Amino acid sequence: MQFVKERIGKWIQAAIIIVVGILCIVAGAALGNNDPSSAQDAINGISLTLGIILIVVGSLSLLLAFLVAFLAKKGFAAVAIPGAILLAFGISLVVVKYAFTFINLLLVVVPYLLICVGAVVVLDAIFNCVFAILAKNVKGVLVGVIVGLVVGIVAIVLGALCIGDKPVIEYGAQLIVFGVIVVLVGCLQCLLTFVKLPDAVVVVSKK
Protein backbone atom coordinates (compact mmCIF):
# COMPACT_ATOMS: atom_id res chain seq x y z
CA MET A 1 0.00 0.00 0.00
CA GLN A 2 2.86 2.36 0.84
CA PHE A 3 4.39 1.60 -2.56
CA VAL A 4 1.19 2.77 -4.29
CA LYS A 5 0.84 5.88 -2.12
CA GLU A 6 4.39 7.01 -2.92
CA ARG A 7 3.95 6.57 -6.68
CA ILE A 8 0.29 7.29 -7.44
CA GLY A 9 1.04 10.93 -8.29
CA LYS A 10 3.73 9.98 -10.80
CA TRP A 11 1.48 7.32 -12.32
CA ILE A 12 -1.29 9.86 -12.84
CA GLN A 13 1.16 12.30 -14.37
CA ALA A 14 2.56 9.60 -16.65
CA ALA A 15 -0.96 8.59 -17.69
CA ILE A 16 -1.78 12.20 -18.60
CA ILE A 17 1.40 12.48 -20.68
CA ILE A 18 0.64 9.22 -22.48
CA VAL A 19 -2.95 10.28 -23.23
CA VAL A 20 -1.75 13.59 -24.69
CA GLY A 21 0.83 11.73 -26.79
CA ILE A 22 -1.76 9.28 -28.10
CA LEU A 23 -4.09 12.15 -29.03
CA CYS A 24 -1.23 13.81 -30.92
CA ILE A 25 -0.60 10.56 -32.81
CA VAL A 26 -4.30 10.25 -33.65
CA ALA A 27 -4.42 13.87 -34.83
CA GLY A 28 -1.32 13.41 -36.97
CA ALA A 29 -2.64 10.19 -38.50
CA ALA A 30 -6.00 11.84 -39.24
CA LEU A 31 -4.26 14.77 -40.93
CA GLY A 32 -2.20 12.33 -42.98
CA ASN A 33 -5.40 10.56 -44.08
CA ASN A 34 -7.07 13.87 -44.95
CA ASP A 35 -9.63 13.44 -42.19
CA PRO A 36 -9.85 16.94 -40.66
CA SER A 37 -12.89 16.04 -38.54
CA SER A 38 -11.09 13.26 -36.65
CA ALA A 39 -7.97 15.41 -36.37
CA GLN A 40 -9.97 18.27 -34.87
CA ASP A 41 -11.61 15.89 -32.39
CA ALA A 42 -8.18 14.66 -31.26
CA ILE A 43 -6.86 18.23 -31.06
CA ASN A 44 -9.84 19.30 -28.95
CA GLY A 45 -9.37 16.17 -26.84
CA ILE A 46 -5.93 17.40 -25.77
CA SER A 47 -7.39 20.64 -24.42
CA LEU A 48 -10.33 18.87 -22.79
CA THR A 49 -8.06 16.30 -21.11
CA LEU A 50 -5.69 18.90 -19.69
CA GLY A 51 -8.55 21.27 -18.85
CA ILE A 52 -10.55 18.69 -16.89
CA ILE A 53 -7.45 17.65 -14.96
CA LEU A 54 -6.66 21.27 -14.05
CA ILE A 55 -10.28 21.87 -13.03
CA VAL A 56 -10.22 18.85 -10.72
CA VAL A 57 -6.84 19.76 -9.21
CA GLY A 58 -7.80 23.44 -8.84
CA SER A 59 -11.15 22.59 -7.25
CA LEU A 60 -9.53 20.20 -4.77
CA SER A 61 -6.91 22.85 -3.93
CA LEU A 62 -9.63 25.42 -3.28
CA LEU A 63 -11.59 22.97 -1.14
CA LEU A 64 -8.50 22.09 0.87
CA ALA A 65 -7.62 25.77 1.33
CA PHE A 66 -11.15 26.49 2.55
CA LEU A 67 -11.09 23.60 5.01
CA VAL A 68 -7.68 24.60 6.37
CA ALA A 69 -8.80 28.21 6.76
CA PHE A 70 -12.06 27.13 8.42
CA LEU A 71 -10.25 24.95 10.94
CA ALA A 72 -7.61 27.60 11.61
CA LYS A 73 -10.25 30.36 11.62
CA LYS A 74 -8.16 32.48 9.26
CA GLY A 75 -8.55 33.94 5.80
CA PHE A 76 -7.86 31.58 2.93
CA ALA A 77 -7.22 33.97 0.00
CA ALA A 78 -3.43 33.60 0.00
CA VAL A 79 -3.63 29.80 0.16
CA ALA A 80 -6.46 29.56 -2.35
CA ILE A 81 -4.96 31.74 -5.12
CA PRO A 82 -2.86 28.92 -6.69
CA GLY A 83 -5.94 26.71 -6.82
CA ALA A 84 -7.97 29.52 -8.36
CA ILE A 85 -5.30 30.02 -11.04
CA LEU A 86 -5.33 26.30 -11.88
CA LEU A 87 -9.13 26.34 -12.02
CA ALA A 88 -9.08 29.35 -14.34
CA PHE A 89 -6.60 27.69 -16.70
CA GLY A 90 -8.66 24.50 -16.67
CA ILE A 91 -11.92 26.25 -17.49
CA SER A 92 -10.26 28.30 -20.25
CA LEU A 93 -8.79 25.15 -21.79
CA VAL A 94 -12.18 23.46 -21.84
CA VAL A 95 -13.96 26.52 -23.25
CA VAL A 96 -11.37 27.93 -25.69
CA LYS A 97 -9.43 24.71 -26.41
CA TYR A 98 -6.06 26.35 -27.02
CA ALA A 99 -3.65 23.67 -25.72
CA PHE A 100 -2.76 22.56 -29.24
CA THR A 101 -1.52 26.09 -29.99
CA PHE A 102 1.50 25.46 -27.75
CA ILE A 103 2.17 22.09 -29.39
CA ASN A 104 1.93 23.71 -32.82
CA LEU A 105 4.36 26.44 -31.75
CA LEU A 106 6.76 23.79 -30.50
CA LEU A 107 6.60 21.95 -33.82
CA VAL A 108 7.39 25.21 -35.62
CA VAL A 109 10.44 25.94 -33.45
CA VAL A 110 11.93 22.42 -33.20
CA PRO A 111 13.17 22.14 -36.84
CA TYR A 112 15.20 25.33 -36.50
CA LEU A 113 16.43 24.15 -33.12
CA LEU A 114 17.57 20.86 -34.67
CA ILE A 115 19.46 22.69 -37.42
CA CYS A 116 21.24 25.10 -35.06
CA VAL A 117 22.08 22.50 -32.42
CA GLY A 118 23.11 20.02 -35.12
CA ALA A 119 25.45 22.59 -36.67
CA VAL A 120 27.06 23.26 -33.29
CA VAL A 121 27.55 19.52 -32.70
CA VAL A 122 29.13 19.06 -36.15
CA LEU A 123 31.48 22.03 -35.66
CA ASP A 124 32.43 20.76 -32.22
CA ALA A 125 33.24 17.35 -33.68
CA ILE A 126 35.37 18.95 -36.43
CA PHE A 127 37.25 21.11 -33.92
CA ASN A 128 37.90 18.09 -31.71
CA CYS A 129 39.19 16.19 -34.73
CA VAL A 130 41.54 19.04 -35.71
CA PHE A 131 42.86 19.40 -32.17
CA ALA A 132 43.35 15.63 -31.95
CA ILE A 133 45.34 15.65 -35.20
CA LEU A 134 47.53 18.46 -33.89
CA ALA A 135 48.02 16.56 -30.64
CA LYS A 136 48.56 13.30 -32.55
CA ASN A 137 45.81 11.61 -30.57
CA VAL A 138 43.26 10.79 -33.26
CA LYS A 139 42.47 7.33 -31.89
CA GLY A 140 41.47 8.78 -28.53
CA VAL A 141 38.70 10.97 -29.99
CA LEU A 142 37.78 9.04 -33.14
CA VAL A 143 34.62 7.43 -31.71
CA GLY A 144 33.39 10.69 -30.19
CA VAL A 145 34.04 12.58 -33.42
CA ILE A 146 32.15 10.02 -35.51
CA VAL A 147 29.19 9.97 -33.12
CA GLY A 148 29.10 13.78 -33.02
CA LEU A 149 29.20 14.06 -36.81
CA VAL A 150 26.45 11.46 -37.27
CA VAL A 151 24.17 12.95 -34.61
CA GLY A 152 24.74 16.50 -35.83
CA ILE A 153 24.19 15.67 -39.51
CA VAL A 154 21.03 13.68 -38.74
CA ALA A 155 19.67 16.59 -36.67
CA ILE A 156 20.42 19.07 -39.48
CA VAL A 157 18.81 16.85 -42.12
CA LEU A 158 15.69 16.21 -40.03
CA GLY A 159 15.34 19.91 -39.29
CA ALA A 160 15.75 20.83 -42.95
CA LEU A 161 13.16 18.25 -44.02
CA CYS A 162 10.59 19.79 -41.66
CA ILE A 163 11.00 23.40 -42.85
CA GLY A 164 9.05 25.17 -45.55
CA ASP A 165 5.50 25.67 -46.74
CA LYS A 166 5.51 22.12 -48.13
CA PRO A 167 8.12 20.25 -46.06
CA VAL A 168 9.34 16.80 -47.07
CA ILE A 169 8.26 15.49 -43.67
CA GLU A 170 4.66 16.70 -43.61
CA TYR A 171 3.00 18.29 -40.61
CA GLY A 172 0.95 15.17 -39.86
CA ALA A 173 4.10 13.02 -39.72
CA GLN A 174 5.82 15.57 -37.48
CA LEU A 175 2.85 15.45 -35.14
CA ILE A 176 2.94 11.64 -35.06
CA VAL A 177 6.67 11.68 -34.21
CA PHE A 178 6.02 14.25 -31.47
CA GLY A 179 3.21 12.09 -30.08
CA VAL A 180 5.41 8.98 -30.08
CA ILE A 181 8.12 10.85 -28.18
CA VAL A 182 5.58 12.12 -25.64
CA VAL A 183 4.19 8.58 -25.15
CA LEU A 184 7.72 7.21 -24.66
CA VAL A 185 8.43 9.93 -22.08
CA GLY A 186 5.27 8.98 -20.19
CA CYS A 187 6.11 5.26 -20.34
CA LEU A 188 9.66 5.96 -19.14
CA GLN A 189 8.37 8.03 -16.24
CA CYS A 190 6.04 5.19 -15.24
CA LEU A 191 8.82 2.61 -15.63
CA LEU A 192 11.16 4.59 -13.39
CA THR A 193 8.67 4.19 -10.53
CA PHE A 194 9.37 0.45 -10.63
CA VAL A 195 13.03 0.40 -11.66
CA LYS A 196 15.70 2.45 -9.95
CA LEU A 197 18.43 3.85 -12.14
CA PRO A 198 21.93 2.82 -11.13
CA ASP A 199 23.81 5.39 -9.11
CA ALA A 200 26.90 6.90 -10.66
CA VAL A 201 30.03 5.26 -9.33
CA VAL A 202 33.34 7.11 -9.38
CA VAL A 203 36.46 4.98 -9.15
CA VAL A 204 39.68 6.69 -8.19
CA SER A 205 42.86 4.75 -8.85
CA LYS A 206 45.98 5.70 -6.97
CA LYS A 207 49.24 5.25 -8.88
Tab-separated table of C-alpha atoms in Angstrom:
chain	number	residue	atom	x	y	z
A	1	MET	CA	0.000	0.000	0.000
A	2	GLN	CA	2.862	2.359	0.840
A	3	PHE	CA	4.388	1.599	-2.563
A	4	VAL	CA	1.193	2.771	-4.290
A	5	LYS	CA	0.844	5.884	-2.118
A	6	GLU	CA	4.392	7.014	-2.923
A	7	ARG	CA	3.953	6.571	-6.680
A	8	ILE	CA	0.290	7.294	-7.435
A	9	GLY	CA	1.041	10.931	-8.291
A	10	LYS	CA	3.729	9.984	-10.797
A	11	TRP	CA	1.481	7.320	-12.319
A	12	ILE	CA	-1.291	9.861	-12.840
A	13	GLN	CA	1.161	12.304	-14.370
A	14	ALA	CA	2.559	9.600	-16.652
A	15	ALA	CA	-0.962	8.591	-17.689
A	16	ILE	CA	-1.783	12.196	-18.603
A	17	ILE	CA	1.403	12.485	-20.677
A	18	ILE	CA	0.640	9.215	-22.483
A	19	VAL	CA	-2.949	10.276	-23.226
A	20	VAL	CA	-1.747	13.588	-24.689
A	21	GLY	CA	0.831	11.728	-26.795
A	22	ILE	CA	-1.762	9.281	-28.104
A	23	LEU	CA	-4.094	12.147	-29.026
A	24	CYS	CA	-1.225	13.815	-30.919
A	25	ILE	CA	-0.601	10.564	-32.813
A	26	VAL	CA	-4.302	10.250	-33.651
A	27	ALA	CA	-4.422	13.867	-34.825
A	28	GLY	CA	-1.315	13.406	-36.969
A	29	ALA	CA	-2.643	10.191	-38.498
A	30	ALA	CA	-5.996	11.839	-39.241
A	31	LEU	CA	-4.257	14.767	-40.930
A	32	GLY	CA	-2.200	12.327	-42.982
A	33	ASN	CA	-5.401	10.560	-44.078
A	34	ASN	CA	-7.066	13.874	-44.953
A	35	ASP	CA	-9.629	13.438	-42.195
A	36	PRO	CA	-9.855	16.936	-40.662
A	37	SER	CA	-12.885	16.037	-38.542
A	38	SER	CA	-11.092	13.260	-36.651
A	39	ALA	CA	-7.974	15.405	-36.373
A	40	GLN	CA	-9.972	18.267	-34.868
A	41	ASP	CA	-11.614	15.886	-32.385
A	42	ALA	CA	-8.185	14.655	-31.256
A	43	ILE	CA	-6.864	18.227	-31.058
A	44	ASN	CA	-9.844	19.297	-28.951
A	45	GLY	CA	-9.370	16.168	-26.844
A	46	ILE	CA	-5.927	17.398	-25.768
A	47	SER	CA	-7.388	20.641	-24.425
A	48	LEU	CA	-10.326	18.865	-22.790
A	49	THR	CA	-8.056	16.295	-21.105
A	50	LEU	CA	-5.686	18.903	-19.690
A	51	GLY	CA	-8.554	21.265	-18.853
A	52	ILE	CA	-10.552	18.688	-16.892
A	53	ILE	CA	-7.448	17.652	-14.957
A	54	LEU	CA	-6.658	21.267	-14.050
A	55	ILE	CA	-10.280	21.870	-13.029
A	56	VAL	CA	-10.221	18.848	-10.721
A	57	VAL	CA	-6.845	19.762	-9.207
A	58	GLY	CA	-7.797	23.438	-8.842
A	59	SER	CA	-11.147	22.591	-7.247
A	60	LEU	CA	-9.528	20.204	-4.772
A	61	SER	CA	-6.913	22.848	-3.932
A	62	LEU	CA	-9.631	25.416	-3.284
A	63	LEU	CA	-11.590	22.971	-1.145
A	64	LEU	CA	-8.500	22.089	0.865
A	65	ALA	CA	-7.616	25.768	1.326
A	66	PHE	CA	-11.149	26.486	2.552
A	67	LEU	CA	-11.085	23.596	5.006
A	68	VAL	CA	-7.675	24.600	6.373
A	69	ALA	CA	-8.796	28.209	6.759
A	70	PHE	CA	-12.059	27.131	8.416
A	71	LEU	CA	-10.252	24.950	10.939
A	72	ALA	CA	-7.612	27.597	11.608
A	73	LYS	CA	-10.253	30.362	11.622
A	74	LYS	CA	-8.158	32.483	9.255
A	75	GLY	CA	-8.551	33.944	5.799
A	76	PHE	CA	-7.862	31.582	2.926
A	77	ALA	CA	-7.224	33.972	0.004
A	78	ALA	CA	-3.431	33.597	0.001
A	79	VAL	CA	-3.634	29.798	0.157
A	80	ALA	CA	-6.459	29.559	-2.355
A	81	ILE	CA	-4.960	31.742	-5.124
A	82	PRO	CA	-2.855	28.917	-6.691
A	83	GLY	CA	-5.944	26.707	-6.824
A	84	ALA	CA	-7.970	29.520	-8.356
A	85	ILE	CA	-5.304	30.017	-11.044
A	86	LEU	CA	-5.333	26.302	-11.881
A	87	LEU	CA	-9.127	26.340	-12.015
A	88	ALA	CA	-9.083	29.348	-14.345
A	89	PHE	CA	-6.602	27.688	-16.701
A	90	GLY	CA	-8.657	24.502	-16.666
A	91	ILE	CA	-11.916	26.253	-17.492
A	92	SER	CA	-10.259	28.299	-20.245
A	93	LEU	CA	-8.787	25.152	-21.791
A	94	VAL	CA	-12.180	23.458	-21.842
A	95	VAL	CA	-13.959	26.521	-23.250
A	96	VAL	CA	-11.371	27.934	-25.687
A	97	LYS	CA	-9.435	24.714	-26.412
A	98	TYR	CA	-6.057	26.346	-27.018
A	99	ALA	CA	-3.654	23.667	-25.719
A	100	PHE	CA	-2.758	22.560	-29.240
A	101	THR	CA	-1.518	26.086	-29.988
A	102	PHE	CA	1.497	25.459	-27.754
A	103	ILE	CA	2.175	22.092	-29.393
A	104	ASN	CA	1.931	23.711	-32.818
A	105	LEU	CA	4.362	26.443	-31.745
A	106	LEU	CA	6.765	23.787	-30.500
A	107	LEU	CA	6.597	21.953	-33.825
A	108	VAL	CA	7.391	25.211	-35.623
A	109	VAL	CA	10.441	25.940	-33.455
A	110	VAL	CA	11.927	22.417	-33.201
A	111	PRO	CA	13.174	22.138	-36.844
A	112	TYR	CA	15.199	25.333	-36.496
A	113	LEU	CA	16.430	24.155	-33.117
A	114	LEU	CA	17.566	20.864	-34.672
A	115	ILE	CA	19.464	22.689	-37.418
A	116	CYS	CA	21.236	25.102	-35.061
A	117	VAL	CA	22.079	22.499	-32.418
A	118	GLY	CA	23.115	20.018	-35.116
A	119	ALA	CA	25.451	22.591	-36.672
A	120	VAL	CA	27.063	23.258	-33.294
A	121	VAL	CA	27.551	19.515	-32.696
A	122	VAL	CA	29.129	19.058	-36.148
A	123	LEU	CA	31.476	22.026	-35.661
A	124	ASP	CA	32.432	20.761	-32.221
A	125	ALA	CA	33.243	17.347	-33.684
A	126	ILE	CA	35.366	18.954	-36.432
A	127	PHE	CA	37.254	21.108	-33.925
A	128	ASN	CA	37.903	18.089	-31.709
A	129	CYS	CA	39.194	16.188	-34.733
A	130	VAL	CA	41.539	19.039	-35.715
A	131	PHE	CA	42.857	19.401	-32.173
A	132	ALA	CA	43.351	15.628	-31.951
A	133	ILE	CA	45.339	15.648	-35.200
A	134	LEU	CA	47.530	18.459	-33.891
A	135	ALA	CA	48.019	16.557	-30.641
A	136	LYS	CA	48.561	13.299	-32.553
A	137	ASN	CA	45.813	11.605	-30.568
A	138	VAL	CA	43.256	10.789	-33.263
A	139	LYS	CA	42.466	7.328	-31.894
A	140	GLY	CA	41.469	8.783	-28.531
A	141	VAL	CA	38.697	10.971	-29.987
A	142	LEU	CA	37.781	9.041	-33.137
A	143	VAL	CA	34.621	7.429	-31.710
A	144	GLY	CA	33.393	10.688	-30.191
A	145	VAL	CA	34.037	12.584	-33.419
A	146	ILE	CA	32.150	10.021	-35.512
A	147	VAL	CA	29.187	9.971	-33.118
A	148	GLY	CA	29.104	13.781	-33.017
A	149	LEU	CA	29.198	14.062	-36.808
A	150	VAL	CA	26.446	11.457	-37.266
A	151	VAL	CA	24.166	12.954	-34.610
A	152	GLY	CA	24.742	16.498	-35.831
A	153	ILE	CA	24.185	15.665	-39.509
A	154	VAL	CA	21.027	13.676	-38.737
A	155	ALA	CA	19.674	16.594	-36.672
A	156	ILE	CA	20.416	19.072	-39.478
A	157	VAL	CA	18.809	16.853	-42.120
A	158	LEU	CA	15.686	16.211	-40.028
A	159	GLY	CA	15.341	19.910	-39.286
A	160	ALA	CA	15.749	20.831	-42.951
A	161	LEU	CA	13.158	18.247	-44.016
A	162	CYS	CA	10.592	19.787	-41.661
A	163	ILE	CA	10.997	23.397	-42.848
A	164	GLY	CA	9.049	25.175	-45.552
A	165	ASP	CA	5.500	25.672	-46.739
A	166	LYS	CA	5.513	22.123	-48.130
A	167	PRO	CA	8.123	20.249	-46.060
A	168	VAL	CA	9.337	16.799	-47.071
A	169	ILE	CA	8.257	15.486	-43.667
A	170	GLU	CA	4.657	16.701	-43.609
A	171	TYR	CA	3.004	18.286	-40.605
A	172	GLY	CA	0.955	15.171	-39.855
A	173	ALA	CA	4.096	13.018	-39.719
A	174	GLN	CA	5.818	15.570	-37.484
A	175	LEU	CA	2.846	15.450	-35.137
A	176	ILE	CA	2.943	11.641	-35.059
A	177	VAL	CA	6.674	11.679	-34.209
A	178	PHE	CA	6.021	14.249	-31.471
A	179	GLY	CA	3.211	12.088	-30.079
A	180	VAL	CA	5.406	8.985	-30.076
A	181	ILE	CA	8.125	10.855	-28.178
A	182	VAL	CA	5.585	12.115	-25.635
A	183	VAL	CA	4.189	8.582	-25.148
A	184	LEU	CA	7.718	7.211	-24.658
A	185	VAL	CA	8.433	9.926	-22.079
A	186	GLY	CA	5.274	8.975	-20.191
A	187	CYS	CA	6.109	5.263	-20.341
A	188	LEU	CA	9.660	5.962	-19.137
A	189	GLN	CA	8.371	8.034	-16.237
A	190	CYS	CA	6.044	5.189	-15.245
A	191	LEU	CA	8.817	2.607	-15.630
A	192	LEU	CA	11.157	4.592	-13.392
A	193	THR	CA	8.671	4.194	-10.528
A	194	PHE	CA	9.366	0.447	-10.626
A	195	VAL	CA	13.032	0.404	-11.665
A	196	LYS	CA	15.696	2.448	-9.949
A	197	LEU	CA	18.427	3.847	-12.141
A	198	PRO	CA	21.932	2.825	-11.127
A	199	ASP	CA	23.806	5.394	-9.114
A	200	ALA	CA	26.901	6.897	-10.661
A	201	VAL	CA	30.033	5.264	-9.327
A	202	VAL	CA	33.337	7.105	-9.380
A	203	VAL	CA	36.461	4.982	-9.148
A	204	VAL	CA	39.678	6.688	-8.191
A	205	SER	CA	42.862	4.750	-8.853
A	206	LYS	CA	45.985	5.699	-6.973
A	207	LYS	CA	49.235	5.245	-8.884
